[in-house]
Amino acid sequence: MPNLHINGQPACFDEASFPKTVAALIDVRGLNRKAIVAEVEGTIVAQNDFDTHPLKDGDKIELIQFVGGG
Amino acid sequence: MIQTKTAAETDALVIAGKKFNSRMFVGTGKFSSADVMRQAVDACGTEMVTVALRRVDIDNPDDDMLSKLDTSRIQLLPNTSGARDADEAVRVARLARAASGVEWVKLEITPDPYSLLPDPVETLKAAEILVKDGFIVLPYINADPILARRLQDAGTATVMPLGSPIGTNQGITTRKQIEIIIHQATVPVVVDAGIGLPSHAAEAMEMGASAVLINTALAVAADSVAMARAFKKAVEAGREAYLAGPGQMRSVAEASSPLTGFLRDE
């Protein structure tokens, strides 16, 4: 069963629902893509590339956003 | 009637070629709500606010923090808080740039979770990398004049010495060192961290600091918006007093009233 590591947590998918792009992952999780930056296997993925950047079984993904901070 | 502007009114702060009409920078952490934060930001008139980058809570995503801020008026200053070494700070800075399109970064490397004091060696190392990478770097540092000089020589846009440790509200316990930093500075000096009261902010500005960065003092106040207004006045008062040229401190008394002409026959 294919899986991803999202923000340090494993996530399993069946073959049919595996998100094939960063955009698909963000959509399936119901997140606001305009507020997010992604890193896949240590490479930053800009928002413009969310639709095309492919995901594969075992990828480590960071989904990051701005929060309040000094 | 001709109205002349005071020195303070014509005295904009310029960092990396960008003009700021307010000398108060605001951190956005720890507020009771995003709405209170936004109201405090509006009340003090700041044009520079810091934000942090964190993992999205996949199961409970927060609101988009940036949607609360008028970034047409306010310069966003992403920080590298949480970074414990130069590599982590550079990684966070690059992610922040990708997320926001902003090249400004508050460089902050605090390896010790107890003191939260910034690491000077890693900060200088990261600053050199980020400046070469095109970032406008505002480094948060201990009040170390030699480090401040090394950073400004490396091309940072400011130096930001701490008044006292983050979140302590102790005020300016590093006054003598900050005076040296201001005296030698070739870039704006922003006193960051530990400023707990408007009087502390005024003190920093009277000393000749270019700006102050305030977060906890506003966020934890019972009325954050009123406190933001109070800080605005203090920062403006301190700056105007600095420009007005304060008198020197003396060790012996000097009469304010004339010493002659008193109604007494000597």
mmCIF file with all atom_site columns, N, CA, C and O in Angstrom, chain B residues 168-191:
data_model
loop_
_atom_site.group_PDB
_atom_site.id
_atom_site.type_symbol
_atom_site.label_atom_id
_atom_site.label_alt_id
_atom_site.label_comp_id
_atom_site.label_asym_id
_atom_site.label_entity_id
_atom_site.label_seq_id
_atom_site.pdbx_PDB_ins_code
_atom_site.Cartn_x
_atom_site.Cartn_y
_atom_site.Cartn_z
_atom_site.occupancy
_atom_site.B_iso_or_equiv
_atom_site.pdbx_formal_charge
_atom_site.auth_seq_id
_atom_site.auth_comp_id
_atom_site.auth_asym_id
_atom_site.auth_atom_id
_atom_site.pdbx_PDB_model_num
ATOM 1  N N  . THR B 1 168 ? 10.844 38.208 28.492 1.00 0.00 ? 168 THR B N  1
ATOM 2  C CA . THR B 1 168 ? 11.020 38.420 29.932 1.00 0.00 ? 168 THR B CA 1
ATOM 3  C C  . THR B 1 168 ? 10.445 39.742 30.416 1.00 0.00 ? 168 THR B C  1
ATOM 4  O O  . THR B 1 168 ? 10.280 39.933 31.628 1.00 0.00 ? 168 THR B O  1
ATOM 5  N N  . ASN B 1 169 ? 10.213 40.684 29.533 1.00 0.00 ? 169 ASN B N  1
ATOM 6  C CA . ASN B 1 169 ? 9.705  42.016 29.923 1.00 0.00 ? 169 ASN B CA 1
ATOM 7  C C  . ASN B 1 169 ? 10.637 42.731 30.898 1.00 0.00 ? 169 ASN B C  1
ATOM 8  O O  . ASN B 1 169 ? 10.188 43.594 31.662 1.00 0.00 ? 169 ASN B O  1
ATOM 9  N N  . GLN B 1 170 ? 11.930 42.382 30.910 1.00 0.00 ? 170 GLN B N  1
ATOM 10 C CA . GLN B 1 170 ? 12.862 42.976 31.878 1.00 0.00 ? 170 GLN B CA 1
ATOM 11 C C  . GLN B 1 170 ? 13.367 44.349 31.441 1.00 0.00 ? 170 GLN B C  1
ATOM 12 O O  . GLN B 1 170 ? 14.023 45.035 32.228 1.00 0.00 ? 170 GLN B O  1
ATOM 13 N N  . GLY B 1 171 ? 13.141 44.715 30.205 1.00 0.00 ? 171 GLY B N  1
ATOM 14 C CA . GLY B 1 171 ? 13.649 45.992 29.729 1.00 0.00 ? 171 GLY B CA 1
ATOM 15 C C  . GLY B 1 171 ? 15.086 45.869 29.247 1.00 0.00 ? 171 GLY B C  1
ATOM 16 O O  . GLY B 1 171 ? 15.535 44.777 28.883 1.00 0.00 ? 171 GLY B O  1
ATOM 17 N N  . ILE B 1 172 ? 15.802 46.987 29.264 1.00 0.00 ? 172 ILE B N  1
ATOM 18 C CA . ILE B 1 172 ? 17.132 47.018 28.640 1.00 0.00 ? 172 ILE B CA 1
ATOM 19 C C  . ILE B 1 172 ? 18.202 46.792 29.705 1.00 0.00 ? 172 ILE B C  1
ATOM 20 O O  . ILE B 1 172 ? 18.639 47.726 30.384 1.00 0.00 ? 172 ILE B O  1
ATOM 21 N N  . THR B 1 173 ? 18.594 45.521 29.843 1.00 0.00 ? 173 THR B N  1
ATOM 22 C CA . THR B 1 173 ? 19.634 45.167 30.807 1.00 0.00 ? 173 THR B CA 1
ATOM 23 C C  . THR B 1 173 ? 21.017 45.167 30.157 1.00 0.00 ? 173 THR B C  1
ATOM 24 O O  . THR B 1 173 ? 22.008 44.912 30.819 1.00 0.00 ? 173 THR B O  1
ATOM 25 N N  . THR B 1 174 ? 21.062 45.437 28.871 1.00 0.00 ? 174 THR B N  1
ATOM 26 C CA . THR B 1 174 ? 22.324 45.396 28.121 1.00 0.00 ? 174 THR B CA 1
ATOM 27 C C  . THR B 1 174 ? 22.700 46.792 27.624 1.00 0.00 ? 174 THR B C  1
ATOM 28 O O  . THR B 1 174 ? 23.329 46.944 26.584 1.00 0.00 ? 174 THR B O  1
ATOM 29 N N  . ARG B 1 175 ? 22.336 47.800 28.394 1.00 0.00 ? 175 ARG B N  1
ATOM 30 C CA . ARG B 1 175 ? 22.443 49.182 27.919 1.00 0.00 ? 175 ARG B CA 1
ATOM 31 C C  . ARG B 1 175 ? 23.850 49.569 27.451 1.00 0.00 ? 175 ARG B C  1
ATOM 32 O O  . ARG B 1 175 ? 24.009 50.164 26.387 1.00 0.00 ? 175 ARG B O  1
ATOM 33 N N  . LYS B 1 176 ? 24.848 49.243 28.238 1.00 0.00 ? 176 LYS B N  1
ATOM 34 C CA . LYS B 1 176 ? 26.206 49.690 27.892 1.00 0.00 ? 176 LYS B CA 1
ATOM 35 C C  . LYS B 1 176 ? 26.656 49.091 26.562 1.00 0.00 ? 176 LYS B C  1
ATOM 36 O O  . LYS B 1 176 ? 27.303 49.754 25.751 1.00 0.00 ? 176 LYS B O  1
ATOM 37 N N  . GLN B 1 177 ? 26.336 47.815 26.357 1.00 0.00 ? 177 GLN B N  1
ATOM 38 C CA . GLN B 1 177 ? 26.736 47.170 25.093 1.00 0.00 ? 177 GLN B CA 1
ATOM 39 C C  . GLN B 1 177 ? 25.955 47.745 23.913 1.00 0.00 ? 177 GLN B C  1
ATOM 40 O O  . GLN B 1 177 ? 26.500 47.942 22.824 1.00 0.00 ? 177 GLN B O  1
ATOM 41 N N  . ILE B 1 178 ? 24.672 48.011 24.125 1.00 0.00 ? 178 ILE B N  1
ATOM 42 C CA . ILE B 1 178 ? 23.867 48.571 23.026 1.00 0.00 ? 178 ILE B CA 1
ATOM 43 C C  . ILE B 1 178 ? 24.365 49.975 22.670 1.00 0.00 ? 178 ILE B C  1
ATOM 44 O O  . ILE B 1 178 ? 24.393 50.355 21.498 1.00 0.00 ? 178 ILE B O  1
ATOM 45 N N  . GLU B 1 179 ? 24.808 50.721 23.672 1.00 0.00 ? 179 GLU B N  1
ATOM 46 C CA . GLU B 1 179 ? 25.372 52.049 23.371 1.00 0.00 ? 179 GLU B CA 1
ATOM 47 C C  . GLU B 1 179 ? 26.577 51.934 22.437 1.00 0.00 ? 179 GLU B C  1
ATOM 48 O O  . GLU B 1 179 ? 26.722 52.733 21.505 1.00 0.00 ? 179 GLU B O  1
ATOM 49 N N  . ILE B 1 180 ? 27.420 50.948 22.679 1.00 0.00 ? 180 ILE B N  1
ATOM 50 C CA . ILE B 1 180 ? 28.588 50.761 21.799 1.00 0.00 ? 180 ILE B CA 1
ATOM 51 C C  . ILE B 1 180 ? 28.132 50.361 20.396 1.00 0.00 ? 180 ILE B C  1
ATOM 52 O O  . ILE B 1 180 ? 28.633 50.864 19.388 1.00 0.00 ? 180 ILE B O  1
ATOM 53 N N  . ILE B 1 181 ? 27.156 49.454 20.341 1.00 0.00 ? 181 ILE B N  1
ATOM 54 C CA . ILE B 1 181 ? 26.649 48.997 19.037 1.00 0.00 ? 181 ILE B CA 1
ATOM 55 C C  . ILE B 1 181 ? 26.090 50.175 18.237 1.00 0.00 ? 181 ILE B C  1
ATOM 56 O O  . ILE B 1 181 ? 26.361 50.329 17.041 1.00 0.00 ? 181 ILE B O  1
ATOM 57 N N  . ILE B 1 182 ? 25.319 51.035 18.907 1.00 0.00 ? 182 ILE B N  1
ATOM 58 C CA . ILE B 1 182 ? 24.746 52.205 18.224 1.00 0.00 ? 182 ILE B CA 1
ATOM 59 C C  . ILE B 1 182 ? 25.861 53.148 17.763 1.00 0.00 ? 182 ILE B C  1
ATOM 60 O O  . ILE B 1 182 ? 25.842 53.660 16.637 1.00 0.00 ? 182 ILE B O  1
ATOM 61 N N  . HIS B 1 183 ? 26.853 53.340 18.620 1.00 0.00 ? 183 HIS B N  1
ATOM 62 C CA . HIS B 1 183 ? 27.947 54.274 18.309 1.00 0.00 ? 183 HIS B CA 1
ATOM 63 C C  . HIS B 1 183 ? 28.710 53.851 17.053 1.00 0.00 ? 183 HIS B C  1
ATOM 64 O O  . HIS B 1 183 ? 29.111 54.673 16.241 1.00 0.00 ? 183 HIS B O  1
ATOM 65 N N  . GLN B 1 184 ? 28.902 52.566 16.878 1.00 0.00 ? 184 GLN B N  1
ATOM 66 C CA . GLN B 1 184 ? 29.724 52.072 15.769 1.00 0.00 ? 184 GLN B CA 1
ATOM 67 C C  . GLN B 1 184 ? 28.911 51.682 14.535 1.00 0.00 ? 184 GLN B C  1
ATOM 68 O O  . GLN B 1 184 ? 29.481 51.319 13.505 1.00 0.00 ? 184 GLN B O  1
ATOM 69 N N  . ALA B 1 185 ? 27.579 51.768 14.646 1.00 0.00 ? 185 ALA B N  1
ATOM 70 C CA . ALA B 1 185 ? 26.733 51.150 13.619 1.00 0.00 ? 185 ALA B CA 1
ATOM 71 C C  . ALA B 1 185 ? 26.830 51.847 12.269 1.00 0.00 ? 185 ALA B C  1
ATOM 72 O O  . ALA B 1 185 ? 26.825 53.073 12.181 1.00 0.00 ? 185 ALA B O  1
ATOM 73 N N  . THR B 1 186 ? 26.880 51.044 11.219 1.00 0.00 ? 186 THR B N  1
ATOM 74 C CA . THR B 1 186 ? 26.738 51.546 9.855  1.00 0.00 ? 186 THR B CA 1
ATOM 75 C C  . THR B 1 186 ? 25.389 51.142 9.265  1.00 0.00 ? 186 THR B C  1
ATOM 76 O O  . THR B 1 186 ? 25.079 51.462 8.128  1.00 0.00 ? 186 THR B O  1
ATOM 77 N N  . VAL B 1 187 ? 24.606 50.394 10.033 1.00 0.00 ? 187 VAL B N  1
ATOM 78 C CA . VAL B 1 187 ? 23.254 49.979 9.634  1.00 0.00 ? 187 VAL B CA 1
ATOM 79 C C  . VAL B 1 187 ? 22.315 50.311 10.802 1.00 0.00 ? 187 VAL B C  1
ATOM 80 O O  . VAL B 1 187 ? 22.777 50.504 11.930 1.00 0.00 ? 187 VAL B O  1
ATOM 81 N N  . PRO B 1 188 ? 21.000 50.365 10.543 1.00 0.00 ? 188 PRO B N  1
ATOM 82 C CA . PRO B 1 188 ? 20.076 50.642 11.648 1.00 0.00 ? 188 PRO B CA 1
ATOM 83 C C  . PRO B 1 188 ? 20.175 49.587 12.758 1.00 0.00 ? 188 PRO B C  1
ATOM 84 O O  . PRO B 1 188 ? 20.355 48.400 12.490 1.00 0.00 ? 188 PRO B O  1
ATOM 85 N N  . VAL B 1 189 ? 20.057 50.069 13.995 1.00 0.00 ? 189 VAL B N  1
ATOM 86 C CA . VAL B 1 189 ? 20.084 49.187 15.170 1.00 0.00 ? 189 VAL B CA 1
ATOM 87 C C  . VAL B 1 189 ? 18.657 49.079 15.711 1.00 0.00 ? 189 VAL B C  1
ATOM 88 O O  . VAL B 1 189 ? 18.040 50.092 16.051 1.00 0.00 ? 189 VAL B O  1
ATOM 89 N N  . VAL B 1 190 ? 18.148 47.873 15.756 1.00 0.00 ? 190 VAL B N  1
ATOM 90 C CA . VAL B 1 190 ? 16.791 47.623 16.251 1.00 0.00 ? 190 VAL B CA 1
ATOM 91 C C  . VAL B 1 190 ? 16.906 46.864 17.570 1.00 0.00 ? 190 VAL B C  1
ATOM 92 O O  . VAL B 1 190 ? 17.454 45.768 17.599 1.00 0.00 ? 190 VAL B O  1
ATOM 93 N N  . VAL B 1 191 ? 16.415 47.456 18.644 1.00 0.00 ? 191 VAL B N  1
ATOM 94 C CA . VAL B 1 191 ? 16.455 46.742 19.923 1.00 0.00 ? 191 VAL B CA 1
ATOM 95 C C  . VAL B 1 191 ? 15.270 45.786 19.961 1.00 0.00 ? 191 VAL B C  1
ATOM 96 O O  . VAL B 1 191 ? 14.114 46.173 19.830 1.00 0.00 ? 191 VAL B O  1
#
